[in-house]
Amino acid sequence: MALLCGSTSVTPFLSHNNVVATTTSTKSSFVGFQLPLPKLTLSSSVRTLLPQTSRVRFQQDSSAPVAEDPRFVCVEPEPRFKGPDIWNKTWYPKAADHVNTEKTWYVVDATDKVLGRLASTIAIHIRGKNLPTYTPSVDMGAFVIVVNAEKIAVSGKKRTQKLYRRHSGRPGGMTVETFAQLQNRIPERIIEHAVRGMLPKGRLGRRLFTHLKVYKGPDHPHAAQKPVELPIRDKRIELKK
Amino acid sequence: MNKGKIFKLAKGFRGRAKNCIRIARERVEKALQYSYRDRRNKKRDMRSLWIQRINAGTRLHGVNYGNFMHGLMKENIQLNRKVLSEISMHEPYSFKSLVDISRNTFPGNKNVVIPPRKVAI
């Protein structure tokens, strides 16, 4: 089975067979075995002829050992590839696969976007859950820059009713602020608080949080990283007036 | 002696658990219990990781995991999730062709009519 699974030269056949199978018949058979590998098909066709002759021989003289026929001796063919088995083991990223300097940088304008929906999209991109190379124990995500943080919007009466609490640890040390008060004081903290709640809690989560950069005005100091516009797929992220 | 075996298994443990037999014995027993349980959990975790990777890969093409697998099942494509996740990572064009096959078979449930919400009188 390891030999049937793809090398890069074989998978184009796989896709070609897929297309052919669906155009000719609605029910495509098990595609894997249609791959044209010369060595294995010969031996498998010979092996299907085998059962009739060997079973008869076995019943006649079960005590005497069966003569070794060189055609039917089970010999593993020479493995085509030497080295680690990358086809049957789940891929795990090496250090070179998640270098911080080669990660994508995204920029998003927070003007008139709903707070929670924006934070959710940002958290997904920072964690790397939009990539097929996602690994939960490794930081595979991108960096995200948020500008115009003071213009973030919330629906309903949250502007005056949503409370942000913090406790200093001493008795009587709880401070409660509304959304509007915090927005006047430190607007970046609103988006940071929202995204931090959506990232995993732990060592890796704290490191992921450092990949979020929130700024108050419309400009940011990361032009050298050439940030790209963050692709947003949520249709209800713009606050409806 | 049993102590020797315990200390051999306790290599890398934190603090006195690697040096003192009374503590090491407890920790090693727990470690063996965890490894028994996790040999079974590893199969579940791996499958969950494959599903998450496939989901991410298909969403890049605008299809979600559920609809994708439904389309594959309809076409009787018996590739397992491990292989599908590896294809989605390393063979993007082949994976795109799989997503197209699935989308042709099962375009998704966008045409489903949701009955209007009943308003309380």
Short mmCIF file of C-alpha atoms in Angstrom, two decimals:
data_model
loop_
_atom_site.label_atom_id
_atom_site.label_comp_id
_atom_site.label_asym_id
_atom_site.label_seq_id
_atom_site.Cartn_x
_atom_site.Cartn_y
_atom_site.Cartn_z
CA MET A 1 0.00 0.00 0.00
CA ALA A 2 2.90 2.32 0.74
CA LEU A 3 4.07 1.99 -2.84
CA LEU A 4 0.61 2.75 -4.24
CA CYS A 5 0.30 5.97 -2.31
CA GLY A 6 1.50 8.94 -4.25
CA SER A 7 4.80 10.22 -5.22
CA THR A 8 4.49 13.48 -7.09
CA SER A 9 4.84 11.72 -10.41
CA VAL A 10 1.90 9.46 -9.63
CA THR A 11 -0.71 11.91 -8.37
CA PRO A 12 -1.28 13.57 -11.76
CA PHE A 13 -2.49 10.15 -12.82
CA LEU A 14 -4.78 10.14 -9.83
CA SER A 15 -6.45 13.39 -10.84
CA HIS A 16 -6.67 12.33 -14.48
CA ASN A 17 -8.31 9.06 -13.51
CA ASN A 18 -10.76 10.87 -11.29
CA VAL A 19 -11.88 13.08 -14.17
CA VAL A 20 -12.11 10.15 -16.59
CA ALA A 21 -14.04 8.00 -14.13
CA THR A 22 -16.72 10.57 -13.46
CA THR A 23 -17.29 11.40 -17.10
CA THR A 24 -17.64 7.76 -18.17
CA SER A 25 -19.59 6.30 -15.26
CA THR A 26 -21.47 7.81 -12.39
CA LYS A 27 -20.12 5.27 -9.93
CA SER A 28 -16.34 5.35 -10.03
CA SER A 29 -14.62 2.27 -8.68
CA PHE A 30 -11.81 2.35 -6.16
CA VAL A 31 -9.45 4.70 -7.95
CA GLY A 32 -6.27 3.70 -6.19
CA PHE A 33 -5.88 0.39 -7.93
CA GLN A 34 -6.19 1.84 -11.44
CA LEU A 35 -2.78 3.41 -11.22
CA PRO A 36 -0.51 1.95 -13.93
CA LEU A 37 2.38 0.46 -11.99
CA PRO A 38 3.90 -2.23 -14.22
CA LYS A 39 5.69 -4.41 -11.66
CA LEU A 40 2.83 -4.88 -9.22
CA THR A 41 0.05 -5.54 -11.75
CA LEU A 42 2.03 -8.45 -13.23
CA SER A 43 2.52 -10.19 -9.90
CA SER A 44 -1.05 -9.51 -8.77
CA SER A 45 -2.49 -11.01 -11.96
CA VAL A 46 -0.29 -14.07 -11.49
CA ARG A 47 -1.37 -14.34 -7.86
CA THR A 48 -5.04 -14.48 -8.83
CA LEU A 49 -4.30 -17.59 -10.92
CA LEU A 50 -2.46 -19.15 -7.99
CA PRO A 51 -5.26 -20.23 -5.61
CA GLN A 52 -6.64 -23.04 -7.82
CA THR A 53 -3.36 -24.94 -8.29
CA SER A 54 -1.89 -24.46 -4.81
CA ARG A 55 -5.06 -25.47 -2.97
CA VAL A 56 -5.28 -28.77 -4.85
CA ARG A 57 -1.63 -29.50 -4.11
CA PHE A 58 -2.10 -28.70 -0.44
CA GLN A 59 -4.95 -31.14 0.05
CA GLN A 60 -3.08 -34.01 -1.58
CA ASP A 61 0.08 -33.99 0.53
CA SER A 62 -0.42 -31.77 3.54
CA SER A 63 2.46 -33.30 5.52
CA ALA A 64 5.18 -32.71 2.90
CA PRO A 65 6.35 -29.12 2.55
CA VAL A 66 5.28 -27.29 -0.59
CA ALA A 67 8.12 -26.91 -3.10
CA GLU A 68 9.33 -23.34 -3.30
CA ASP A 69 8.33 -22.01 -6.68
CA PRO A 70 10.46 -18.93 -7.41
CA ARG A 71 7.42 -17.15 -8.88
CA PHE A 72 5.39 -17.28 -5.68
CA VAL A 73 8.05 -16.62 -3.08
CA CYS A 74 7.00 -13.55 -1.13
CA VAL A 75 9.77 -11.05 -1.76
CA GLU A 76 9.44 -7.37 -1.00
CA PRO A 77 10.43 -5.46 -4.10
CA GLU A 78 13.27 -2.99 -3.73
CA PRO A 79 11.81 0.17 -2.16
CA ARG A 80 11.80 2.94 -4.67
CA PHE A 81 12.53 5.69 -2.17
CA LYS A 82 15.03 5.59 0.64
CA GLY A 83 14.62 7.85 3.62
CA PRO A 84 11.74 8.77 5.92
CA ASP A 85 8.24 7.61 4.99
CA ILE A 86 6.40 10.84 4.29
CA TRP A 87 3.40 9.20 2.65
CA ASN A 88 2.03 7.14 5.51
CA LYS A 89 2.92 9.37 8.45
CA THR A 90 1.03 12.52 9.31
CA TRP A 91 3.07 15.59 8.52
CA TYR A 92 4.43 17.56 11.42
CA PRO A 93 6.09 20.93 10.74
CA LYS A 94 9.81 21.30 11.21
CA ALA A 95 11.41 24.47 12.52
CA ALA A 96 11.96 25.73 8.99
CA ASP A 97 8.22 25.52 8.28
CA HIS A 98 7.21 28.19 10.76
CA VAL A 99 9.88 30.87 10.69
CA ASN A 100 8.45 34.17 11.87
CA THR A 101 10.20 36.18 9.20
CA GLU A 102 8.43 34.32 6.40
CA LYS A 103 4.91 34.55 7.74
CA THR A 104 2.16 36.55 6.07
CA TRP A 105 1.16 39.89 7.50
CA TYR A 106 -2.46 40.98 7.21
CA VAL A 107 -3.92 44.43 7.79
CA VAL A 108 -7.56 45.13 8.54
CA ASP A 109 -9.45 48.39 9.04
CA ALA A 110 -11.76 48.16 12.03
CA THR A 111 -14.02 51.05 11.02
CA ASP A 112 -17.69 50.14 11.50
CA LYS A 113 -17.01 46.42 11.90
CA VAL A 114 -18.82 44.38 14.51
CA LEU A 115 -16.40 43.67 17.34
CA GLY A 116 -16.96 39.95 17.91
CA ARG A 117 -17.09 38.96 14.28
CA LEU A 118 -13.91 40.83 13.50
CA ALA A 119 -12.16 39.33 16.51
CA SER A 120 -13.21 35.85 15.45
CA THR A 121 -11.77 36.26 11.95
CA ILE A 122 -8.55 37.71 13.35
CA ALA A 123 -8.18 34.85 15.82
CA ILE A 124 -8.66 32.26 13.08
CA HIS A 125 -5.90 33.82 10.99
CA ILE A 126 -3.53 34.27 13.90
CA ARG A 127 -3.96 30.67 15.00
CA GLY A 128 -3.56 29.34 11.47
CA LYS A 129 -6.84 27.47 11.30
CA ASN A 130 -7.46 28.64 7.75
CA LEU A 131 -4.36 26.81 6.49
CA PRO A 132 -4.30 23.10 5.61
CA THR A 133 -0.96 22.89 7.42
CA TYR A 134 -2.66 23.73 10.71
CA THR A 135 -1.02 22.13 13.73
CA PRO A 136 -2.41 22.83 17.20
CA SER A 137 0.92 22.64 19.00
CA VAL A 138 2.84 24.87 16.61
CA ASP A 139 2.46 28.52 15.71
CA MET A 140 1.61 28.31 12.01
CA GLY A 141 -0.54 31.41 11.79
CA ALA A 142 0.00 34.88 10.40
CA PHE A 143 0.46 38.33 11.85
CA VAL A 144 -2.52 40.69 11.88
CA ILE A 145 -2.45 44.49 12.09
CA VAL A 146 -5.63 46.31 13.09
CA VAL A 147 -5.93 50.02 12.35
CA ASN A 148 -8.61 52.55 13.30
CA ALA A 149 -9.26 50.60 16.47
CA GLU A 150 -11.26 53.41 18.04
CA LYS A 151 -13.92 53.16 15.31
CA ILE A 152 -14.93 49.56 16.11
CA ALA A 153 -18.68 49.11 16.37
CA VAL A 154 -21.02 47.03 18.50
CA SER A 155 -24.68 46.35 17.95
CA GLY A 156 -27.55 47.06 20.27
CA LYS A 157 -26.98 48.99 23.48
CA LYS A 158 -23.58 47.48 24.15
CA ARG A 159 -21.85 50.79 23.77
CA THR A 160 -23.22 51.91 27.13
CA GLN A 161 -24.09 48.55 28.67
CA LYS A 162 -21.13 46.24 27.97
CA LEU A 163 -18.87 46.14 31.02
CA TYR A 164 -15.16 45.50 31.16
CA ARG A 165 -13.99 44.32 34.55
CA ARG A 166 -10.55 43.95 36.02
CA HIS A 167 -9.40 43.08 39.51
CA SER A 168 -6.14 44.12 41.08
CA GLY A 169 -6.05 41.12 43.42
CA ARG A 170 -6.66 43.15 46.62
CA PRO A 171 -10.01 43.26 48.39
CA GLY A 172 -12.25 45.90 46.93
CA GLY A 173 -9.99 46.16 43.93
CA MET A 174 -12.47 45.54 41.16
CA THR A 175 -12.74 48.23 38.50
CA VAL A 176 -15.69 48.24 36.16
CA GLU A 177 -15.80 50.29 32.98
CA THR A 178 -18.30 50.53 30.18
CA PHE A 179 -17.43 50.02 26.55
CA ALA A 180 -17.69 53.76 25.86
CA GLN A 181 -15.42 54.73 28.75
CA LEU A 182 -12.75 52.22 27.73
CA GLN A 183 -12.99 53.32 24.13
CA ASN A 184 -12.25 56.89 25.20
CA ARG A 185 -9.41 55.82 27.46
CA ILE A 186 -7.51 53.01 25.65
CA PRO A 187 -9.32 51.92 22.46
CA GLU A 188 -6.78 49.27 21.53
CA ARG A 189 -7.59 47.30 24.64
CA ILE A 190 -11.11 46.53 23.41
CA ILE A 191 -9.95 44.60 20.37
CA GLU A 192 -7.08 43.03 22.30
CA HIS A 193 -9.47 41.82 24.99
CA ALA A 194 -11.81 40.36 22.41
CA VAL A 195 -9.11 38.54 20.46
CA ARG A 196 -7.35 37.28 23.58
CA GLY A 197 -10.57 35.63 24.67
CA MET A 198 -10.68 33.76 21.36
CA LEU A 199 -7.11 32.54 21.32
CA PRO A 200 -6.05 29.45 23.26
CA LYS A 201 -5.01 30.05 26.86
CA GLY A 202 -1.54 28.84 27.61
CA ARG A 203 2.03 29.35 26.59
CA LEU A 204 1.33 29.10 22.89
CA GLY A 205 -1.76 31.30 23.18
CA ARG A 206 0.23 34.05 24.83
CA ARG A 207 2.78 33.90 22.05
CA LEU A 208 0.03 34.00 19.42
CA PHE A 209 -1.39 37.08 21.10
CA THR A 210 1.89 38.90 20.48
CA HIS A 211 1.23 38.47 16.75
CA LEU A 212 -1.70 40.85 16.98
CA LYS A 213 -0.85 44.53 16.49
CA VAL A 214 -3.60 47.05 17.18
CA TYR A 215 -3.29 50.76 16.43
CA LYS A 216 -5.48 53.76 17.10
CA GLY A 217 -5.22 55.80 13.94
CA PRO A 218 -5.19 54.86 10.28
CA ASP A 219 -1.46 54.21 9.98
CA HIS A 220 0.87 51.57 11.34
CA PRO A 221 4.65 51.21 11.47
CA HIS A 222 4.79 47.84 9.68
CA ALA A 223 4.92 48.99 6.07
CA ALA A 224 8.21 47.12 5.66
CA GLN A 225 6.42 43.80 6.19
CA LYS A 226 4.15 44.58 3.21
CA PRO A 227 0.88 43.59 4.83
CA VAL A 228 -1.95 42.27 2.70
CA GLU A 229 -5.66 43.00 3.10
CA LEU A 230 -7.23 40.44 5.46
CA PRO A 231 -9.74 38.29 3.51
CA ILE A 232 -13.03 38.45 5.40
CA ARG A 233 -15.71 35.90 4.54
CA ASP A 234 -18.25 36.89 7.16
CA LYS A 235 -21.15 38.64 5.50
CA ARG A 236 -22.50 40.24 8.66
CA ILE A 237 -19.31 41.86 9.84
CA GLU A 238 -20.26 45.34 8.66
CA LEU A 239 -22.52 47.02 11.15
CA LYS A 240 -25.90 47.66 9.55
CA LYS A 241 -26.96 51.24 10.11
CA MET B 1 15.24 -5.06 41.00
CA ASN B 2 11.95 -3.30 40.62
CA LYS B 3 13.45 -0.04 41.80
CA GLY B 4 15.88 -0.05 38.93
CA LYS B 5 13.06 -0.52 36.45
CA ILE B 6 11.05 2.26 38.07
CA PHE B 7 13.93 4.70 37.90
CA LYS B 8 14.56 3.77 34.32
CA LEU B 9 10.98 4.68 33.48
CA ALA B 10 11.15 7.84 35.55
CA LYS B 11 13.81 9.51 33.46
CA GLY B 12 13.00 13.12 32.70
CA PHE B 13 10.47 13.54 35.48
CA ARG B 14 10.32 16.72 37.46
CA GLY B 15 11.95 17.14 40.86
CA ARG B 16 12.02 14.24 43.31
CA ALA B 17 9.89 12.08 41.05
CA LYS B 18 12.99 10.95 39.24
CA ASN B 19 15.18 10.40 42.29
CA CYS B 20 13.15 9.19 45.24
CA ILE B 21 11.54 5.78 44.97
CA ARG B 22 8.36 6.54 46.87
CA ILE B 23 7.48 9.46 44.68
CA ALA B 24 8.86 7.93 41.52
CA ARG B 25 6.78 4.79 41.96
CA GLU B 26 3.56 6.82 42.11
CA ARG B 27 4.48 8.97 39.17
CA VAL B 28 5.56 6.03 37.05
CA GLU B 29 2.34 4.18 37.78
CA LYS B 30 0.41 7.24 36.71
CA ALA B 31 2.56 7.66 33.63
CA LEU B 32 1.87 4.07 32.58
CA GLN B 33 -1.86 4.62 33.09
CA TYR B 34 -1.72 7.75 30.98
CA SER B 35 0.21 5.99 28.23
CA TYR B 36 -2.38 3.17 28.17
CA ARG B 37 -5.20 5.67 27.87
CA ASP B 38 -3.38 7.83 25.35
CA ARG B 39 -2.57 4.97 23.00
CA ARG B 40 -6.31 4.92 22.46
CA ASN B 41 -6.70 8.69 22.51
CA LYS B 42 -3.96 9.17 19.94
CA LYS B 43 -6.10 7.53 17.28
CA ARG B 44 -8.94 9.92 18.06
CA ASP B 45 -6.69 12.97 18.17
CA MET B 46 -5.03 12.15 14.88
CA ARG B 47 -8.35 11.74 13.14
CA SER B 48 -9.53 15.03 14.56
CA LEU B 49 -6.37 16.73 13.29
CA TRP B 50 -6.86 15.27 9.82
CA ILE B 51 -10.44 16.51 9.77
CA GLN B 52 -9.37 20.00 10.81
CA ARG B 53 -6.73 20.08 8.10
CA ILE B 54 -9.14 18.86 5.44
CA ASN B 55 -11.69 21.44 6.58
CA ALA B 56 -9.15 24.24 6.21
CA GLY B 57 -8.09 22.95 2.81
CA THR B 58 -11.60 22.71 1.44
CA ARG B 59 -12.64 26.08 2.79
CA LEU B 60 -9.88 27.60 0.69
CA HIS B 61 -11.97 26.39 -2.25
CA GLY B 62 -15.29 27.52 -0.83
CA VAL B 63 -16.60 24.15 0.36
CA ASN B 64 -16.87 23.03 3.93
CA TYR B 65 -15.81 19.65 5.30
CA GLY B 66 -19.28 18.22 5.70
CA ASN B 67 -20.40 18.88 2.15
CA PHE B 68 -17.03 17.73 0.81
CA MET B 69 -17.17 14.36 2.56
CA HIS B 70 -20.81 13.93 1.57
CA GLY B 71 -19.86 14.46 -2.05
CA LEU B 72 -16.97 11.98 -1.78
CA MET B 73 -19.18 9.36 -0.15
CA LYS B 74 -21.73 9.77 -2.93
CA GLU B 75 -19.01 9.21 -5.52
CA ASN B 76 -17.75 6.20 -3.54
CA ILE B 77 -14.25 7.65 -3.28
CA GLN B 78 -12.81 5.71 -0.36
CA LEU B 79 -9.77 7.84 0.38
CA ASN B 80 -9.38 8.07 4.13
CA ARG B 81 -8.95 11.26 6.10
CA LYS B 82 -5.25 10.74 6.69
CA VAL B 83 -4.52 10.58 3.01
CA LEU B 84 -6.90 13.42 2.22
CA SER B 85 -5.15 15.69 4.72
CA GLU B 86 -1.75 14.84 3.25
CA ILE B 87 -3.05 15.54 -0.25
CA SER B 88 -4.52 18.84 0.86
CA MET B 89 -1.17 19.92 2.24
CA HIS B 90 1.28 18.65 -0.35
CA GLU B 91 -0.67 18.15 -3.58
CA PRO B 92 -2.91 21.20 -3.88
CA TYR B 93 -3.92 20.69 -7.50
CA SER B 94 -4.97 17.09 -6.94
CA PHE B 95 -6.91 18.21 -3.91
CA LYS B 96 -8.64 20.88 -5.95
CA SER B 97 -9.74 18.26 -8.43
CA LEU B 98 -11.18 16.21 -5.56
CA VAL B 99 -13.05 19.26 -4.29
CA ASP B 100 -14.44 19.86 -7.78
CA ILE B 101 -15.64 16.27 -8.01
CA SER B 102 -17.35 16.61 -4.66
CA ARG B 103 -18.90 19.92 -5.61
CA ASN B 104 -20.27 18.50 -8.85
CA THR B 105 -21.88 15.61 -7.01
CA PHE B 106 -23.20 17.61 -4.12
CA PRO B 107 -23.30 21.36 -4.74
CA GLY B 108 -24.24 22.13 -1.13
CA ASN B 109 -27.43 23.12 0.56
CA LYS B 110 -27.74 26.72 -0.57
CA ASN B 111 -31.04 25.93 -2.27
CA VAL B 112 -32.61 24.65 0.91
CA VAL B 113 -35.68 26.68 1.81
CA ILE B 114 -35.76 27.63 5.46
CA PRO B 115 -39.36 27.95 6.67
CA PRO B 116 -40.12 31.47 7.93
CA ARG B 117 -39.82 32.06 11.63
CA LYS B 118 -43.12 31.84 13.46
CA VAL B 119 -43.74 35.10 15.28
CA ALA B 120 -45.35 34.81 18.72
CA ILE B 121 -48.74 36.47 18.82
#
